[in-house]
Amino acid sequence: MIEAKREKIGRALLFDIDGTLADTDPLHREAFHRVFAPRGHVVDDERFKRELQGFSNVSIGERFLPDESPERRLAILDEKETIFRDLVAGQIVPLQGLMALLDRADSAGIPMVAVTNAPRLNAELLLSGLGITHRFKALVIGAELPHGKPHPLPYQEGLRFVGASAQASIAFEDSRTGIESATAAGIPTIGMRTTLSHADLVAAGAVASASAYDDPDLLARLAAAMTW
């Protein structure tokens, strides 16, 4: 985990990466399908949403590769991540309105943190591809902690790095496990509708959902919460 300067600010914006900053979930689904199909697991959209989206590779390995050793599971999932990075290269596009929102948060002096279950190589590739690595005070990797999402620890760590309070902050997530993690940490969470529906996101605990970062209702909610 990257050590970061702790800010004396009570508010923060915390972002998941895949499916939240960029719509990469279809490429993850394809990479999982390429690795798991020869092993008898067809990965369609519904199975991806239900059993793969937002989960850590450790838990995915336990579910899909129960007969393999932990070392072999790791190797198979590393293969999946390599396929994903090959697929996503040159195709990293920010969700609509993201850059303007990051500009606004920077101007208001509100720190931002990236919180993900993705491997560090993936997270750094996506942030770099979007040209926004410098925007974030910290990058929290679930696999580098004792517990990843849906445990609250990744988001608790994100808050700790910038000295922010949960209730004064807002998280952005696109998966059930991510929303469960952020809300368990006490952070009001906006669900981004890149893969799941509004009903699915709210059922997981999101206080609202949006399809893009320039959604008027989202911007009004942020203006009220962040007082910018």
Short mmCIF file of C-alpha atoms in Angstrom, two decimals:
data_model
loop_
_atom_site.label_atom_id
_atom_site.label_comp_id
_atom_site.label_asym_id
_atom_site.label_seq_id
_atom_site.Cartn_x
_atom_site.Cartn_y
_atom_site.Cartn_z
CA MET A 1 0.00 0.00 0.00
CA ILE A 2 1.27 3.50 -0.83
CA GLU A 3 1.91 5.67 2.20
CA ALA A 4 0.30 9.05 1.73
CA LYS A 5 0.38 12.44 3.34
CA ARG A 6 -2.38 12.65 5.91
CA GLU A 7 -4.59 15.68 5.38
CA LYS A 8 -6.36 17.62 8.11
CA ILE A 9 -9.63 17.51 6.19
CA GLY A 10 -12.83 15.87 7.42
CA ARG A 11 -14.26 15.20 3.95
CA ALA A 12 -13.07 12.92 1.17
CA LEU A 13 -14.19 11.27 -2.03
CA LEU A 14 -13.31 7.59 -2.33
CA PHE A 15 -13.51 5.73 -5.65
CA ASP A 16 -13.44 2.13 -6.68
CA ILE A 17 -11.58 1.78 -10.00
CA ASP A 18 -12.95 -0.93 -12.35
CA GLY A 19 -16.47 -0.11 -13.48
CA THR A 20 -16.42 3.11 -11.46
CA LEU A 21 -13.73 5.30 -13.00
CA ALA A 22 -13.83 3.43 -16.34
CA ASP A 23 -16.27 0.85 -17.71
CA THR A 24 -13.88 -2.11 -17.76
CA ASP A 25 -16.22 -4.84 -16.51
CA PRO A 26 -16.96 -6.30 -19.99
CA LEU A 27 -13.22 -6.85 -20.48
CA HIS A 28 -12.89 -8.52 -17.09
CA ARG A 29 -15.80 -10.81 -17.96
CA GLU A 30 -14.11 -11.76 -21.25
CA ALA A 31 -10.79 -12.44 -19.50
CA PHE A 32 -12.48 -14.64 -16.89
CA HIS A 33 -14.33 -16.51 -19.62
CA ARG A 34 -11.13 -17.23 -21.55
CA VAL A 35 -9.48 -18.70 -18.45
CA PHE A 36 -12.46 -20.51 -16.90
CA ALA A 37 -14.30 -21.84 -19.98
CA PRO A 38 -11.66 -24.56 -20.63
CA ARG A 39 -12.16 -25.55 -16.98
CA GLY A 40 -15.91 -25.99 -17.34
CA HIS A 41 -17.16 -22.57 -16.23
CA VAL A 42 -19.09 -20.49 -18.74
CA VAL A 43 -18.88 -16.85 -17.66
CA ASP A 44 -21.89 -14.98 -19.03
CA ASP A 45 -23.07 -11.54 -17.92
CA GLU A 46 -25.31 -12.82 -15.14
CA ARG A 47 -22.69 -15.10 -13.68
CA PHE A 48 -20.15 -12.31 -13.83
CA LYS A 49 -22.47 -9.98 -11.90
CA ARG A 50 -23.38 -12.63 -9.33
CA GLU A 51 -20.10 -14.45 -8.68
CA LEU A 52 -17.15 -12.44 -9.99
CA GLN A 53 -17.73 -8.69 -10.06
CA GLY A 54 -15.98 -6.98 -7.18
CA PHE A 55 -14.70 -10.15 -5.50
CA SER A 56 -11.05 -10.67 -4.58
CA ASN A 57 -9.01 -13.16 -6.59
CA VAL A 58 -8.54 -15.27 -3.46
CA SER A 59 -12.29 -15.75 -3.04
CA ILE A 60 -12.75 -16.28 -6.79
CA GLY A 61 -10.08 -18.97 -6.77
CA GLU A 62 -11.73 -20.73 -3.84
CA ARG A 63 -15.09 -20.72 -5.61
CA PHE A 64 -14.09 -21.61 -9.16
CA LEU A 65 -10.92 -23.65 -8.61
CA PRO A 66 -11.56 -25.66 -5.43
CA ASP A 67 -9.47 -28.63 -6.58
CA GLU A 68 -6.36 -26.57 -7.29
CA SER A 69 -3.65 -25.72 -4.79
CA PRO A 70 -3.48 -22.09 -3.59
CA GLU A 71 -0.32 -21.63 -5.67
CA ARG A 72 -1.99 -22.97 -8.81
CA ARG A 73 -5.07 -20.80 -8.24
CA LEU A 74 -2.81 -17.77 -8.02
CA ALA A 75 -1.08 -18.70 -11.27
CA ILE A 76 -4.39 -19.20 -13.10
CA LEU A 77 -5.77 -15.88 -11.89
CA ASP A 78 -2.51 -14.15 -12.75
CA GLU A 79 -3.07 -15.46 -16.28
CA LYS A 80 -6.53 -13.91 -16.24
CA GLU A 81 -5.12 -10.55 -15.14
CA THR A 82 -2.52 -10.64 -17.92
CA ILE A 83 -5.29 -11.28 -20.46
CA PHE A 84 -7.28 -8.38 -19.01
CA ARG A 85 -4.33 -5.99 -19.21
CA ASP A 86 -3.79 -6.98 -22.84
CA LEU A 87 -7.48 -6.41 -23.62
CA VAL A 88 -7.72 -3.05 -21.87
CA ALA A 89 -4.55 -1.52 -23.29
CA GLY A 90 -5.52 1.52 -25.34
CA GLN A 91 -9.18 1.23 -24.33
CA ILE A 92 -9.19 3.06 -20.99
CA VAL A 93 -11.88 5.74 -21.21
CA PRO A 94 -13.19 7.68 -18.19
CA LEU A 95 -16.87 7.62 -17.34
CA GLN A 96 -18.67 10.70 -18.59
CA GLY A 97 -18.16 13.69 -16.32
CA LEU A 98 -15.38 12.12 -14.26
CA MET A 99 -12.64 14.57 -15.16
CA ALA A 100 -14.79 17.61 -14.42
CA LEU A 101 -15.72 16.13 -11.04
CA LEU A 102 -12.08 15.47 -10.16
CA ASP A 103 -11.22 19.05 -11.17
CA ARG A 104 -13.95 20.36 -8.90
CA ALA A 105 -12.83 18.28 -5.94
CA ASP A 106 -9.23 19.42 -6.42
CA SER A 107 -10.30 23.05 -6.58
CA ALA A 108 -12.28 22.62 -3.36
CA GLY A 109 -9.32 20.98 -1.60
CA ILE A 110 -11.17 17.71 -1.07
CA PRO A 111 -8.78 14.72 -1.01
CA MET A 112 -9.52 11.67 -3.14
CA VAL A 113 -8.59 8.03 -2.55
CA ALA A 114 -8.78 5.00 -4.85
CA VAL A 115 -9.92 1.79 -3.11
CA THR A 116 -9.93 -1.48 -5.05
CA ASN A 117 -9.83 -5.26 -4.88
CA ALA A 118 -7.89 -5.27 -8.16
CA PRO A 119 -4.23 -6.30 -8.24
CA ARG A 120 -1.83 -3.37 -7.99
CA LEU A 121 -0.62 -3.78 -11.60
CA ASN A 122 -4.20 -3.44 -12.86
CA ALA A 123 -5.02 -0.49 -10.63
CA GLU A 124 -1.87 1.40 -11.59
CA LEU A 125 -2.43 0.65 -15.29
CA LEU A 126 -5.96 2.05 -15.21
CA LEU A 127 -5.09 5.16 -13.20
CA SER A 128 -2.12 5.83 -15.46
CA GLY A 129 -4.18 5.17 -18.60
CA LEU A 130 -6.74 7.71 -17.43
CA GLY A 131 -3.96 10.16 -16.57
CA ILE A 132 -5.23 10.62 -13.01
CA THR A 133 -2.69 8.84 -10.79
CA HIS A 134 -1.62 12.18 -9.31
CA ARG A 135 -5.19 12.99 -8.28
CA PHE A 136 -5.28 10.44 -5.48
CA LYS A 137 -3.70 10.87 -2.06
CA ALA A 138 -3.61 7.09 -1.63
CA LEU A 139 -4.22 3.86 -3.51
CA VAL A 140 -5.62 1.14 -1.26
CA ILE A 141 -5.28 -2.44 -2.56
CA GLY A 142 -7.56 -4.95 -0.83
CA ALA A 143 -5.19 -7.88 -1.41
CA GLU A 144 -2.44 -6.05 0.49
CA LEU A 145 -4.60 -5.87 3.63
CA PRO A 146 -5.72 -8.60 6.05
CA HIS A 147 -9.21 -8.25 4.53
CA GLY A 148 -10.40 -7.00 1.15
CA LYS A 149 -13.88 -5.96 0.09
CA PRO A 150 -16.65 -6.66 1.19
CA HIS A 151 -14.92 -6.18 4.56
CA PRO A 152 -14.89 -2.49 5.58
CA LEU A 153 -11.12 -2.42 6.14
CA PRO A 154 -10.12 -1.12 2.67
CA TYR A 155 -12.38 1.91 3.04
CA GLN A 156 -11.40 2.40 6.65
CA GLU A 157 -7.79 2.55 5.48
CA GLY A 158 -8.71 5.05 2.79
CA LEU A 159 -10.34 7.33 5.36
CA ARG A 160 -7.37 6.95 7.70
CA PHE A 161 -4.85 8.05 5.09
CA VAL A 162 -6.56 11.40 4.56
CA GLY A 163 -7.90 11.92 8.07
CA ALA A 164 -11.51 11.98 6.87
CA SER A 165 -14.67 11.00 8.69
CA ALA A 166 -16.95 8.40 7.14
CA GLN A 167 -20.19 10.35 7.38
CA ALA A 168 -18.63 13.50 5.89
CA SER A 169 -17.29 11.55 2.90
CA ILE A 170 -18.79 9.89 -0.17
CA ALA A 171 -17.77 6.65 -1.90
CA PHE A 172 -18.43 5.61 -5.50
CA GLU A 173 -18.85 1.91 -6.31
CA ASP A 174 -20.28 -0.31 -9.04
CA SER A 175 -20.39 -3.74 -7.35
CA ARG A 176 -22.30 -5.31 -4.49
CA THR A 177 -19.13 -6.22 -2.61
CA GLY A 178 -17.76 -2.71 -3.00
CA ILE A 179 -20.95 -1.08 -1.77
CA GLU A 180 -21.06 -3.47 1.19
CA SER A 181 -17.45 -2.56 2.04
CA ALA A 182 -17.97 1.19 1.87
CA THR A 183 -21.29 1.20 3.71
CA ALA A 184 -19.91 -1.11 6.41
CA ALA A 185 -17.22 1.55 6.93
CA GLY A 186 -20.05 4.06 7.44
CA ILE A 187 -19.58 5.95 4.15
CA PRO A 188 -22.64 7.08 2.15
CA THR A 189 -22.15 5.38 -1.21
CA ILE A 190 -23.24 6.23 -4.74
CA GLY A 191 -23.71 3.23 -7.04
CA MET A 192 -22.50 3.72 -10.60
CA ARG A 193 -24.77 1.94 -13.10
CA THR A 194 -22.09 0.56 -15.44
CA THR A 195 -23.10 -3.07 -14.84
CA LEU A 196 -25.77 -3.32 -12.13
CA SER A 197 -29.21 -1.71 -12.11
CA HIS A 198 -30.40 1.01 -9.74
CA ALA A 199 -32.44 -1.58 -7.85
CA ASP A 200 -29.42 -3.88 -7.45
CA LEU A 201 -27.17 -1.06 -6.26
CA VAL A 202 -29.68 0.29 -3.75
CA ALA A 203 -30.43 -3.21 -2.49
CA ALA A 204 -26.70 -3.59 -1.76
CA GLY A 205 -26.77 -0.40 0.32
CA ALA A 206 -26.16 2.52 -2.04
CA VAL A 207 -27.94 5.75 -1.07
CA ALA A 208 -28.43 6.61 -4.76
CA SER A 209 -27.19 5.64 -8.21
CA ALA A 210 -26.01 7.43 -11.33
CA SER A 211 -25.01 6.42 -14.85
CA ALA A 212 -22.39 9.18 -15.15
CA TYR A 213 -20.63 11.79 -13.05
CA ASP A 214 -22.44 14.69 -14.72
CA ASP A 215 -25.84 13.43 -13.58
CA PRO A 216 -27.66 16.54 -12.20
CA ASP A 217 -28.98 14.73 -9.12
CA LEU A 218 -25.51 13.43 -8.34
CA LEU A 219 -23.96 16.87 -8.72
CA ALA A 220 -26.60 18.39 -6.45
CA ARG A 221 -25.99 15.72 -3.82
CA LEU A 222 -22.22 16.30 -3.98
CA ALA A 223 -22.60 20.07 -3.78
CA ALA A 224 -24.68 19.70 -0.61
CA ALA A 225 -22.40 17.11 0.99
CA MET A 226 -19.06 18.67 0.06
CA THR A 227 -20.24 22.31 0.36
CA TRP A 228 -18.33 23.39 -2.72
#
